[in-house]
């Protein structure tokens, strides 16, 4: 690793743009941040909210620094992305080398060496006969691509009415309008309705919030949740349903692992109704759970995998849809082709960086590291269960959610106003001030999420736990 913790970093908050504006002011006036309430930066009155945009300037390993020189633990690997950690010179060098050799060429009827090598390597890691790799620039495009492929595949194979999709409540699958239809978060969708029709939702696998008669019986809950998919297929008509989109561990809502037997049953249902099983591994692949592809962690073989984020550890953007040989079969002959693509899909620089990133995975045994350390990470976070606010700690690998509750005994959650006060009013800032960058999320019940770089170990888990403990203890006073 090329991490030098002793390197001197000059703290400053008066960084200016080439046009002479303070970065914080240019950010406020010109940058449109994603999923961000800009009002908090706009209040310039004396004594007003007056938040300045947090500006992150540097990263090394699992640490990041802001423009004032403050150091933070990167508890979220950027956004579930920086698996190999920040500051890897060899990944920067792989990008530079490729940019010098061939900066750009599309995959539109032509190929370039790094996309070919990466496709072969991903196929070798993917289970079953998932051998065909369609590159995108990110996760939402991979999801979009999977739905389009599912529709076209069934049109080409004599089942042209199969076009609908099923996904789970509160799940996030991206923001292009197809992927957004698949997303199960009403607040993320309402401004853009009507979206692509035909996307139906079933319950997710939040065991902590399971129907009362199933609480405490993981297997029965898993069976029940999987059977809701069969029910939805029946309700919609099996001849109309093309695919089911599921994350191995659902992110949104706070890291719901699959109950024992869940995916086994889902696979059976998909086979019975000839519905494609899409494993949306935009977060869960590349070691996040412990294997290159998380379907291996849970013992199922999907028809399609969608992935992105960790493929390059974030050093350059890329995503992919990996399809089975069966799905590619109709495209092998005649004039048939998949009328779909992206200028930057499988960009040579990103493909080269992905290859170098996967070299690091192999050389440093990152996946085994996650498998070994995951129980220690979970046990460390479980210590927080002694706090009155902490209702549940759940997840797998290096991917955990901590659900906050108003009343532990009844599992009562916070109402909207309380959640707003707790998460946005206090926790997000307090955690950051305590030197921990992580996520306080209220898209379902309120949770804090952790998904650090895979190079972290038990010493950092303890550090995270103690920072969380002090902030969550203080949070009691802000309810
Ligand atoms: C499961 C899942 N699918 C799709 C996406 C969308 O990926 P992107 O933001 O790269 O478009 C995400 C993003 O977090 C995701 O978690």
Tab-separated table of C-alpha atoms and ligand atoms in Angstrom:
chain	number	residue	atom	x	y	z
A	1	UNK	CA	0.000	0.000	0.000
A	2	UNK	CA	1.227	3.486	-0.767
A	3	UNK	CA	-0.152	5.113	2.358
A	4	UNK	CA	2.109	7.512	4.179
A	5	UNK	CA	0.388	8.647	7.386
A	6	UNK	CA	3.299	10.937	8.243
A	7	UNK	CA	2.951	13.040	5.148
A	8	UNK	CA	2.467	16.690	6.040
A	9	UNK	CA	-0.853	18.161	5.011
A	10	UNK	CA	-1.252	21.910	5.013
A	11	UNK	CA	-4.563	22.828	6.632
A	12	UNK	CA	-6.277	25.768	5.038
A	13	UNK	CA	-9.827	26.940	4.562
A	14	UNK	CA	-9.052	29.738	2.126
A	15	UNK	CA	-8.542	27.607	-0.958
A	16	UNK	CA	-9.628	29.589	-3.977
A	17	UNK	CA	-10.764	28.670	-7.464
A	18	UNK	CA	-8.661	29.752	-10.467
A	19	UNK	CA	-11.161	32.635	-10.762
A	20	UNK	CA	-10.272	33.817	-7.262
A	21	UNK	CA	-13.463	32.792	-5.438
A	22	UNK	CA	-13.345	30.956	-2.112
A	23	UNK	CA	-14.124	27.297	-2.748
A	24	UNK	CA	-16.892	27.370	-0.143
A	25	UNK	CA	-18.571	30.319	-1.895
A	26	UNK	CA	-18.195	28.916	-5.412
A	27	UNK	CA	-19.611	25.605	-4.143
A	28	UNK	CA	-22.604	27.390	-2.643
A	29	UNK	CA	-23.197	29.532	-5.733
A	30	UNK	CA	-22.446	27.174	-8.608
A	31	UNK	CA	-22.294	23.530	-7.585
A	32	UNK	CA	-25.564	21.607	-7.547
A	33	UNK	CA	-24.994	18.776	-5.116
A	34	UNK	CA	-26.825	15.469	-5.441
A	35	UNK	CA	-29.719	14.626	-3.137
A	36	UNK	CA	-28.802	17.775	-1.180
A	37	UNK	CA	-30.936	20.394	0.554
A	38	UNK	CA	-29.242	23.581	-0.556
A	39	UNK	CA	-31.249	25.775	1.798
A	40	UNK	CA	-28.779	25.101	4.624
A	41	UNK	CA	-26.006	26.767	2.625
A	42	UNK	CA	-28.115	29.696	1.455
A	43	UNK	CA	-28.917	31.386	4.756
A	44	UNK	CA	-26.297	34.148	4.810
A	45	UNK	CA	-27.975	36.308	7.453
A	46	UNK	CA	-26.167	37.070	10.668
A	47	UNK	CA	-26.860	34.273	13.126
A	48	UNK	CA	-28.596	32.258	10.387
A	49	UNK	CA	-27.996	28.592	9.710
A	50	UNK	CA	-25.047	29.513	7.547
A	51	UNK	CA	-23.642	26.003	6.996
A	52	UNK	CA	-20.622	25.934	4.749
A	53	UNK	CA	-20.369	23.154	2.213
A	54	UNK	CA	-18.089	20.450	3.641
A	55	UNK	CA	-15.172	20.142	1.240
A	56	UNK	CA	-13.116	16.969	1.266
A	57	UNK	CA	-9.677	17.483	-0.197
A	58	UNK	CA	-7.580	14.422	0.483
A	59	UNK	CA	-7.725	10.729	1.304
A	60	UNK	CA	-5.220	8.116	2.477
A	61	UNK	CA	-6.222	4.573	3.358
A	62	UNK	CA	-9.362	4.815	5.506
A	63	UNK	CA	-8.823	8.478	6.367
A	64	UNK	CA	-10.065	11.619	4.677
A	65	UNK	CA	-9.340	15.299	5.362
A	66	UNK	CA	-11.372	18.439	4.787
A	67	UNK	CA	-10.093	21.780	3.501
A	68	UNK	CA	-9.368	22.931	7.048
A	69	UNK	CA	-7.105	19.959	7.704
A	70	UNK	CA	-9.587	18.114	9.940
A	71	UNK	CA	-9.172	14.351	9.801
A	72	UNK	CA	-12.078	11.895	9.555
A	73	UNK	CA	-12.527	8.151	9.421
A	74	UNK	CA	-14.139	7.300	6.091
A	75	UNK	CA	-16.816	5.013	7.496
A	76	UNK	CA	-18.690	4.788	4.187
A	77	UNK	CA	-15.866	4.282	1.681
A	78	UNK	CA	-17.025	7.493	-0.008
A	79	UNK	CA	-20.379	6.046	-1.027
A	80	UNK	CA	-19.816	2.265	-0.699
A	81	UNK	CA	-17.053	2.642	-3.284
A	82	UNK	CA	-13.444	2.953	-2.071
A	83	UNK	CA	-12.845	-0.730	-1.285
A	84	UNK	CA	-9.045	-0.658	-1.551
A	85	UNK	CA	-8.757	2.626	0.357
A	86	UNK	CA	-7.732	6.115	-0.685
A	87	UNK	CA	-4.345	7.185	-2.005
A	88	UNK	CA	-3.360	4.136	-4.037
A	89	UNK	CA	-0.671	5.360	-6.376
A	90	UNK	CA	-0.760	2.245	-8.527
A	91	UNK	CA	-4.388	2.931	-9.442
A	92	UNK	CA	-3.550	6.524	-10.363
A	93	UNK	CA	-0.645	5.217	-12.422
A	94	UNK	CA	-2.831	2.649	-14.202
A	95	UNK	CA	-5.178	5.489	-15.185
A	96	UNK	CA	-2.332	7.702	-16.414
A	97	UNK	CA	-0.732	4.880	-18.408
A	98	UNK	CA	-3.990	4.041	-20.167
A	99	UNK	CA	-4.816	7.712	-20.852
A	100	UNK	CA	-1.426	8.104	-22.537
A	101	UNK	CA	-1.861	4.938	-24.609
A	102	UNK	CA	-5.525	5.212	-25.619
A	103	UNK	CA	-7.588	7.737	-23.685
A	104	UNK	CA	-10.874	6.920	-25.320
A	105	UNK	CA	-12.557	4.598	-27.665
A	106	UNK	CA	-16.170	3.421	-27.584
A	107	UNK	CA	-17.412	-0.144	-27.418
A	108	UNK	CA	-19.753	0.511	-30.321
A	109	UNK	CA	-18.789	-2.272	-32.736
A	110	UNK	CA	-15.126	-1.867	-31.737
A	111	UNK	CA	-13.280	-3.112	-28.691
A	112	UNK	CA	-10.174	-2.114	-26.775
A	113	UNK	CA	-7.822	-4.385	-24.816
A	114	UNK	CA	-8.697	-3.372	-21.243
A	115	UNK	CA	-12.473	-3.797	-21.751
A	116	UNK	CA	-11.818	-7.248	-23.230
A	117	UNK	CA	-9.544	-8.258	-20.357
A	118	UNK	CA	-11.926	-6.899	-17.735
A	119	UNK	CA	-14.961	-8.620	-19.298
A	120	UNK	CA	-13.114	-11.948	-19.228
A	121	UNK	CA	-11.997	-11.399	-15.632
A	122	UNK	CA	-15.473	-10.432	-14.384
A	123	UNK	CA	-16.979	-13.436	-16.177
A	124	UNK	CA	-14.435	-15.687	-14.461
A	125	UNK	CA	-15.568	-14.390	-11.057
A	126	UNK	CA	-19.290	-14.483	-11.830
A	127	UNK	CA	-21.160	-17.683	-10.911
A	128	UNK	CA	-22.808	-20.169	-13.278
A	129	UNK	CA	-22.839	-19.209	-16.931
A	130	UNK	CA	-22.894	-15.444	-16.386
A	131	UNK	CA	-20.308	-14.858	-19.061
A	132	UNK	CA	-21.440	-11.816	-20.993
A	133	UNK	CA	-20.471	-8.350	-19.758
A	134	UNK	CA	-22.151	-5.132	-20.924
A	135	UNK	CA	-20.296	-2.097	-19.565
A	136	UNK	CA	-21.938	1.116	-18.384
A	137	UNK	CA	-20.615	4.147	-16.525
A	138	UNK	CA	-22.383	3.424	-13.221
A	139	UNK	CA	-24.969	1.437	-11.295
A	140	UNK	CA	-28.204	3.096	-12.401
A	141	UNK	CA	-27.287	2.526	-16.036
A	142	UNK	CA	-26.531	-1.122	-15.259
A	143	UNK	CA	-30.004	-1.537	-13.731
A	144	UNK	CA	-31.574	0.278	-16.680
A	145	UNK	CA	-29.662	-2.006	-19.048
A	146	UNK	CA	-30.835	-5.131	-17.207
A	147	UNK	CA	-34.502	-4.181	-17.501
A	148	UNK	CA	-34.128	-3.387	-21.212
A	149	UNK	CA	-32.332	-6.675	-21.827
A	150	UNK	CA	-35.046	-8.599	-19.960
A	151	UNK	CA	-37.733	-6.996	-22.143
A	152	UNK	CA	-35.890	-7.636	-25.391
A	153	UNK	CA	-34.904	-11.178	-24.440
A	154	UNK	CA	-38.533	-12.179	-23.934
A	155	UNK	CA	-39.587	-10.432	-27.153
A	156	UNK	CA	-36.975	-12.436	-29.019
A	157	UNK	CA	-37.926	-15.745	-27.415
A	158	UNK	CA	-41.648	-15.802	-28.032
A	159	UNK	CA	-42.931	-14.249	-24.783
A	160	UNK	CA	-43.385	-10.632	-25.908
A	161	UNK	CA	-45.823	-9.683	-23.150
A	162	UNK	CA	-43.285	-10.284	-20.390
A	163	UNK	CA	-42.100	-6.772	-19.530
A	164	UNK	CA	-42.962	-5.974	-15.887
A	165	UNK	CA	-40.540	-6.040	-12.994
A	166	UNK	CA	-40.768	-6.686	-9.271
A	167	UNK	CA	-38.563	-5.183	-6.577
A	168	UNK	CA	-38.769	-4.490	-2.850
A	169	UNK	CA	-40.141	-1.752	-0.635
A	170	UNK	CA	-37.639	0.978	0.292
A	171	UNK	CA	-34.936	-0.461	-2.031
A	172	UNK	CA	-32.802	1.978	-4.034
A	173	UNK	CA	-31.847	0.986	-7.578
A	174	UNK	CA	-30.775	4.294	-9.129
A	175	UNK	CA	-32.174	7.448	-10.720
A	176	UNK	CA	-32.622	6.934	-14.507
A	177	UNK	CA	-36.370	6.731	-15.032
A	178	UNK	CA	-36.461	2.954	-15.483
A	179	UNK	CA	-34.203	2.321	-12.492
A	180	UNK	CA	-36.221	4.869	-10.522
A	181	UNK	CA	-39.406	2.931	-11.279
A	182	UNK	CA	-37.696	-0.125	-9.824
A	183	UNK	CA	-36.635	1.925	-6.781
A	184	UNK	CA	-39.045	1.481	-3.878
A	185	UNK	CA	-38.704	4.858	-2.146
A	186	UNK	CA	-41.846	6.937	-2.798
A	187	UNK	CA	-40.167	10.220	-1.797
A	188	UNK	CA	-37.452	9.706	-4.426
A	189	UNK	CA	-40.052	9.149	-7.141
A	190	UNK	CA	-43.020	11.418	-6.516
A	191	UNK	CA	-41.600	14.460	-8.353
A	192	UNK	CA	-40.982	12.411	-11.488
A	193	UNK	CA	-44.197	10.479	-11.841
A	194	UNK	CA	-45.450	9.104	-14.103
A	195	UNK	CA	-42.420	6.848	-14.359
A	196	UNK	CA	-41.910	3.747	-16.483
A	197	UNK	CA	-45.036	1.634	-15.923
A	198	UNK	CA	-44.985	-1.992	-14.822
A	199	UNK	CA	-42.724	-1.869	-11.747
A	200	UNK	CA	-44.339	-3.568	-8.742
A	201	UNK	CA	-43.176	-3.790	-5.137
A	202	UNK	CA	-43.104	-6.569	-2.544
A	203	UNK	CA	-42.025	-6.508	1.135
A	204	UNK	CA	-38.321	-6.395	1.935
A	205	UNK	CA	-36.423	-8.606	4.382
A	206	UNK	CA	-36.309	-6.345	7.439
A	207	UNK	CA	-36.473	-9.064	10.113
A	208	UNK	CA	-36.571	-6.443	12.880
A	209	UNK	CA	-39.848	-5.154	11.428
A	210	UNK	CA	-41.256	-8.544	10.390
A	211	UNK	CA	-45.000	-9.137	10.834
A	212	UNK	CA	-45.602	-10.021	14.492
A	213	UNK	CA	-46.385	-13.691	13.933
A	214	UNK	CA	-43.032	-14.173	12.151
A	215	UNK	CA	-40.764	-12.227	14.456
A	216	UNK	CA	-37.956	-14.353	15.831
A	217	UNK	CA	-38.436	-17.069	13.199
A	218	UNK	CA	-35.978	-16.104	10.486
A	219	UNK	CA	-36.672	-19.073	8.262
A	220	UNK	CA	-40.425	-18.641	8.317
A	221	UNK	CA	-40.011	-14.908	7.674
A	222	UNK	CA	-37.702	-15.611	4.724
A	223	UNK	CA	-40.216	-18.034	3.246
A	224	UNK	CA	-43.036	-15.539	3.760
A	225	UNK	CA	-41.070	-12.659	2.163
A	226	UNK	CA	-40.029	-14.786	-0.844
A	227	UNK	CA	-43.585	-16.012	-1.336
A	228	UNK	CA	-44.744	-12.404	-1.680
A	229	UNK	CA	-42.808	-12.394	-4.981
A	230	UNK	CA	-44.749	-15.420	-6.228
A	231	UNK	CA	-47.941	-13.711	-5.128
A	232	UNK	CA	-47.054	-10.494	-7.029
A	233	UNK	CA	-46.260	-12.535	-10.160
A	234	UNK	CA	-49.653	-14.226	-9.851
A	235	UNK	CA	-51.425	-10.905	-9.249
A	236	UNK	CA	-49.826	-9.331	-12.323
A	237	UNK	CA	-50.012	-12.434	-14.501
A	238	UNK	CA	-46.916	-14.614	-15.066
A	239	UNK	CA	-47.057	-13.853	-18.788
A	240	UNK	CA	-46.400	-10.182	-18.065
A	241	UNK	CA	-43.519	-10.364	-15.566
A	242	UNK	CA	-39.949	-10.298	-16.916
A	243	UNK	CA	-37.636	-9.862	-13.936
A	244	UNK	CA	-37.171	-9.521	-10.195
A	245	UNK	CA	-34.538	-7.025	-8.974
A	246	UNK	CA	-33.080	-7.762	-5.533
A	247	UNK	CA	-29.960	-6.672	-3.694
A	248	UNK	CA	-28.138	-9.459	-1.828
A	249	UNK	CA	-28.202	-7.200	1.265
A	250	UNK	CA	-30.689	-4.374	0.802
A	251	UNK	CA	-29.022	-1.033	1.444
A	252	UNK	CA	-31.852	1.441	1.773
A	253	UNK	CA	-33.727	1.004	5.039
A	254	UNK	CA	-30.466	0.004	6.707
A	255	UNK	CA	-28.756	-3.176	5.501
A	256	UNK	CA	-31.287	-6.018	5.445
A	257	UNK	CA	-29.508	-9.362	4.968
A	258	UNK	CA	-31.513	-12.152	3.349
A	259	UNK	CA	-33.064	-14.529	5.896
A	260	UNK	CA	-31.895	-18.142	5.669
A	261	UNK	CA	-33.566	-19.863	2.724
A	262	UNK	CA	-34.833	-16.623	1.134
A	263	UNK	CA	-32.811	-16.677	-2.073
A	264	UNK	CA	-33.227	-20.432	-2.461
A	265	UNK	CA	-36.982	-19.904	-2.522
A	266	UNK	CA	-36.728	-16.828	-4.787
A	267	UNK	CA	-34.695	-18.843	-7.291
A	268	UNK	CA	-37.354	-21.578	-7.271
A	269	UNK	CA	-40.097	-19.014	-7.872
A	270	UNK	CA	-38.214	-17.358	-10.730
A	271	UNK	CA	-37.616	-20.736	-12.377
A	272	UNK	CA	-41.239	-21.761	-11.940
A	273	UNK	CA	-42.577	-18.603	-13.622
A	274	UNK	CA	-39.703	-18.047	-16.096
A	275	UNK	CA	-38.867	-14.685	-14.526
A	276	UNK	CA	-35.250	-13.438	-14.558
A	277	UNK	CA	-33.517	-12.978	-11.221
A	278	UNK	CA	-31.394	-9.825	-11.261
A	279	UNK	CA	-28.901	-9.549	-8.397
A	280	UNK	CA	-28.343	-5.809	-8.023
A	281	UNK	CA	-24.842	-5.821	-6.560
A	282	UNK	CA	-23.981	-2.191	-7.164
A	283	UNK	CA	-23.033	-2.028	-3.481
A	284	UNK	CA	-22.603	-5.677	-2.466
A	285	UNK	CA	-20.056	-6.896	-5.023
A	286	UNK	CA	-16.245	-6.553	-4.928
A	287	UNK	CA	-15.745	-7.774	-1.396
A	288	UNK	CA	-18.326	-5.630	0.372
A	289	UNK	CA	-19.911	-8.810	1.761
A	290	UNK	CA	-16.800	-11.002	1.369
A	291	UNK	CA	-16.889	-12.452	-2.152
A	292	UNK	CA	-16.326	-10.845	-5.520
A	293	UNK	CA	-20.055	-11.246	-6.165
A	294	UNK	CA	-22.332	-11.395	-3.148
A	295	UNK	CA	-24.683	-13.965	-4.688
A	296	UNK	CA	-21.823	-16.367	-3.852
A	297	UNK	CA	-21.998	-15.289	-0.210
A	298	UNK	CA	-25.647	-16.347	-0.109
A	299	UNK	CA	-25.463	-19.368	-2.411
A	300	UNK	CA	-27.663	-18.411	-5.371
A	301	UNK	CA	-27.029	-18.024	-9.075
A	302	UNK	CA	-28.912	-15.108	-10.654
A	303	UNK	CA	-29.574	-14.601	-14.369
A	304	UNK	CA	-28.067	-11.112	-14.330
A	305	UNK	CA	-25.712	-9.241	-12.004
A	306	UNK	CA	-25.563	-5.453	-11.970
A	307	UNK	CA	-22.446	-3.918	-10.419
A	308	UNK	CA	-20.405	-0.709	-10.344
A	309	UNK	CA	-18.966	1.263	-7.368
A	310	UNK	CA	-16.192	-0.946	-5.944
A	311	UNK	CA	-15.024	-2.248	-9.334
A	312	UNK	CA	-12.388	0.493	-9.511
A	313	UNK	CA	-12.478	1.423	-5.805
A	314	UNK	CA	-13.735	4.739	-7.201
A	315	UNK	CA	-10.544	5.776	-8.976
A	316	UNK	CA	-12.540	6.014	-12.210
A	317	UNK	CA	-16.239	5.411	-12.937
A	318	UNK	CA	-17.575	2.215	-14.488
A	319	UNK	CA	-20.470	-0.198	-14.106
A	320	UNK	CA	-21.556	-3.449	-15.708
A	321	UNK	CA	-24.453	-5.732	-16.396
A	322	UNK	CA	-23.330	-9.353	-16.480
A	323	UNK	CA	-25.774	-11.686	-18.230
A	324	UNK	CA	-26.006	-15.441	-18.586
A	325	UNK	CA	-25.158	-17.272	-21.808
A	326	UNK	CA	-28.854	-18.115	-22.138
A	327	UNK	CA	-29.740	-14.407	-22.313
A	328	UNK	CA	-27.088	-13.729	-24.946
A	329	UNK	CA	-28.107	-16.673	-27.121
A	330	UNK	CA	-30.763	-14.839	-29.227
A	331	UNK	CA	-28.243	-12.094	-30.024
A	332	UNK	CA	-25.798	-14.504	-31.627
A	333	UNK	CA	-27.390	-14.807	-35.039
A	334	UNK	CA	-28.964	-12.926	-37.906
A	335	UNK	CA	-29.546	-9.190	-37.744
A	336	UNK	CA	-30.552	-9.165	-34.092
A	337	UNK	CA	-28.713	-6.775	-31.783
A	338	UNK	CA	-29.234	-4.927	-28.498
A	339	UNK	CA	-30.021	-1.320	-29.493
A	340	UNK	CA	-28.552	0.167	-26.335
A	341	UNK	CA	-25.273	1.757	-25.247
A	342	UNK	CA	-23.379	4.609	-23.596
A	343	UNK	CA	-20.561	6.691	-25.067
A	344	UNK	CA	-18.468	6.241	-21.942
A	345	UNK	CA	-19.535	2.663	-21.100
A	346	UNK	CA	-16.423	0.555	-20.448
A	347	UNK	CA	-14.143	3.603	-20.760
A	348	UNK	CA	-10.544	2.446	-21.385
A	349	UNK	CA	-9.166	4.380	-18.402
A	350	UNK	CA	-11.808	2.943	-16.058
A	351	UNK	CA	-11.310	-0.573	-17.408
A	352	UNK	CA	-7.538	-0.286	-16.869
A	353	UNK	CA	-8.089	0.980	-13.328
A	354	UNK	CA	-10.543	-1.856	-12.624
A	355	UNK	CA	-7.908	-4.399	-13.716
A	356	UNK	CA	-5.305	-2.813	-11.412
A	357	UNK	CA	-7.871	-2.674	-8.585
A	358	UNK	CA	-8.644	-6.379	-8.950
A	359	UNK	CA	-4.886	-7.052	-8.847
A	360	UNK	CA	-4.853	-5.360	-5.421
A	361	UNK	CA	-7.814	-7.491	-4.294
A	362	UNK	CA	-5.890	-10.641	-5.208
A	363	UNK	CA	-2.486	-9.569	-3.915
A	364	UNK	CA	-3.779	-8.336	-0.558
A	365	UNK	CA	-6.525	-10.935	-0.123
A	366	UNK	CA	-9.141	-8.251	0.543
A	367	UNK	CA	-12.104	-10.618	0.266
A	368	UNK	CA	-10.637	-13.053	2.791
A	369	UNK	CA	-9.886	-10.127	5.051
A	370	UNK	CA	-13.576	-9.150	4.990
A	371	UNK	CA	-14.635	-12.746	5.675
A	372	UNK	CA	-12.270	-12.975	8.657
A	373	UNK	CA	-13.034	-9.566	10.127
A	374	UNK	CA	-16.800	-9.379	9.521
A	375	UNK	CA	-17.754	-11.210	12.760
A	376	UNK	CA	-15.398	-8.927	14.730
A	377	UNK	CA	-16.882	-5.813	13.099
A	378	UNK	CA	-20.433	-6.994	13.852
A	379	UNK	CA	-19.554	-7.917	17.458
A	380	UNK	CA	-17.942	-4.504	17.975
A	381	UNK	CA	-21.016	-2.670	16.688
A	382	UNK	CA	-23.299	-4.995	18.709
A	383	UNK	CA	-21.808	-3.442	21.858
A	384	UNK	CA	-23.872	-0.350	21.024
A	385	UNK	CA	-27.049	-2.336	21.721
A	386	UNK	CA	-26.682	-1.360	25.387
A	387	UNK	CA	-27.612	2.233	24.458
A	388	UNK	CA	-31.305	3.116	24.819
A	389	UNK	CA	-31.449	4.576	21.283
A	390	UNK	CA	-30.040	1.539	19.482
A	391	UNK	CA	-32.744	-0.957	18.501
A	392	UNK	CA	-30.990	-3.175	15.992
A	393	UNK	CA	-27.565	-3.777	14.446
A	394	UNK	CA	-27.693	-5.721	11.180
A	395	UNK	CA	-25.820	-6.376	7.987
A	396	UNK	CA	-23.015	-8.568	6.693
A	397	UNK	CA	-19.382	-8.294	5.642
A	398	UNK	CA	-18.243	-4.665	5.875
A	399	UNK	CA	-21.795	-3.330	5.543
A	400	UNK	CA	-23.901	-2.536	8.631
A	401	UNK	CA	-26.953	-0.553	9.615
A	402	UNK	CA	-27.742	0.595	13.153
A	403	UNK	CA	-31.443	1.281	13.592
A	404	UNK	CA	-32.381	3.970	16.102
A	405	UNK	CA	-35.632	3.672	18.022
A	406	UNK	CA	-37.661	5.761	20.430
A	407	UNK	CA	-38.603	2.812	22.597
A	408	UNK	CA	-36.507	-0.322	22.593
A	409	UNK	CA	-39.089	-2.517	24.275
A	410	UNK	CA	-41.865	-1.775	21.780
A	411	UNK	CA	-39.533	-1.000	18.816
A	412	UNK	CA	-41.484	2.234	18.360
A	413	UNK	CA	-39.822	4.426	15.760
A	414	UNK	CA	-39.613	8.222	15.531
A	415	UNK	CA	-42.241	10.329	13.788
A	416	UNK	CA	-41.150	12.541	10.878
A	417	UNK	CA	-40.505	15.625	12.992
A	418	UNK	CA	-38.475	13.691	15.575
A	419	UNK	CA	-36.528	11.902	12.881
A	420	UNK	CA	-35.765	15.231	11.216
A	421	UNK	CA	-34.568	16.692	14.523
A	422	UNK	CA	-32.493	13.641	15.409
A	423	UNK	CA	-30.883	12.795	12.077
A	424	UNK	CA	-30.605	16.053	10.202
A	425	UNK	CA	-30.728	18.379	13.203
A	426	UNK	CA	-28.135	16.568	15.267
A	427	UNK	CA	-26.628	13.254	14.222
A	428	UNK	CA	-25.249	13.974	10.749
A	429	UNK	CA	-23.261	16.971	11.923
A	430	UNK	CA	-22.332	15.533	15.326
A	431	UNK	CA	-20.899	12.369	13.755
A	432	UNK	CA	-18.888	14.435	11.296
A	433	UNK	CA	-17.676	16.714	14.087
A	434	UNK	CA	-16.649	13.578	15.994
A	435	UNK	CA	-14.416	12.686	13.044
A	436	UNK	CA	-16.604	9.961	11.575
A	437	UNK	CA	-17.934	10.238	8.040
A	438	UNK	CA	-20.845	7.807	7.744
A	439	UNK	CA	-24.501	7.981	6.812
A	440	UNK	CA	-27.486	8.949	8.912
A	441	UNK	CA	-30.386	7.878	6.712
A	442	UNK	CA	-34.129	8.315	7.081
A	443	UNK	CA	-35.370	6.810	3.829
A	444	UNK	CA	-36.923	4.042	5.928
A	445	UNK	CA	-36.780	3.940	9.712
A	446	UNK	CA	-33.801	6.020	10.950
A	447	UNK	CA	-30.452	4.260	10.628
A	448	UNK	CA	-26.758	4.972	10.749
A	449	UNK	CA	-24.849	3.096	8.075
A	450	UNK	CA	-21.266	1.941	7.904
A	451	UNK	CA	-19.454	0.518	4.882
A	452	UNK	CA	-15.764	1.315	5.301
A	453	UNK	CA	-12.835	0.547	3.006
A	454	UNK	CA	-11.999	-3.154	3.135
A	455	UNK	CA	-8.481	-2.443	4.425
A	456	UNK	CA	-9.834	-1.514	7.871
A	457	UNK	CA	-9.349	-3.850	10.800
A	458	UNK	CA	-10.384	-4.383	14.440
A	459	UNK	CA	-8.478	-1.343	15.746
A	460	UNK	CA	-10.509	0.973	13.525
A	461	UNK	CA	-13.762	-0.872	14.370
A	462	UNK	CA	-13.126	-0.032	18.054
A	463	UNK	CA	-12.448	3.580	17.141
A	464	UNK	CA	-15.708	3.774	15.158
A	465	UNK	CA	-17.648	2.189	18.034
A	466	UNK	CA	-16.327	4.640	20.588
A	467	UNK	CA	-17.102	7.670	18.379
A	468	UNK	CA	-20.609	6.347	17.717
A	469	UNK	CA	-21.103	5.641	21.431
A	470	UNK	CA	-20.276	9.167	22.508
A	471	UNK	CA	-22.429	10.806	19.796
A	472	UNK	CA	-25.403	8.463	20.366
A	473	UNK	CA	-25.177	9.033	24.115
A	474	UNK	CA	-25.242	12.790	23.534
A	475	UNK	CA	-28.142	12.332	21.058
A	476	UNK	CA	-30.376	11.350	23.988
A	477	UNK	CA	-30.383	15.040	24.923
A	478	UNK	CA	-31.601	16.090	21.500
A	479	UNK	CA	-34.795	14.076	21.251
B	1	LIG	C1	-28.299	-1.233	-5.320
B	1	LIG	C2	-28.031	-0.019	-6.139
B	1	LIG	N1	-28.398	-0.020	-7.435
B	1	LIG	C3	-28.159	1.042	-8.228
B	1	LIG	C4	-27.543	2.169	-7.736
B	1	LIG	C5	-27.273	3.346	-8.639
B	1	LIG	O1	-25.911	3.458	-8.913
B	1	LIG	P1	-25.305	4.818	-9.503
B	1	LIG	O2	-25.428	5.846	-8.427
B	1	LIG	O3	-23.885	4.444	-9.812
B	1	LIG	O4	-26.088	5.142	-10.731
B	1	LIG	C6	-27.135	2.200	-6.404
B	1	LIG	C7	-26.468	3.391	-5.863
B	1	LIG	O5	-26.183	3.507	-4.691
B	1	LIG	C8	-27.399	1.090	-5.580
B	1	LIG	O6	-27.044	1.087	-4.292
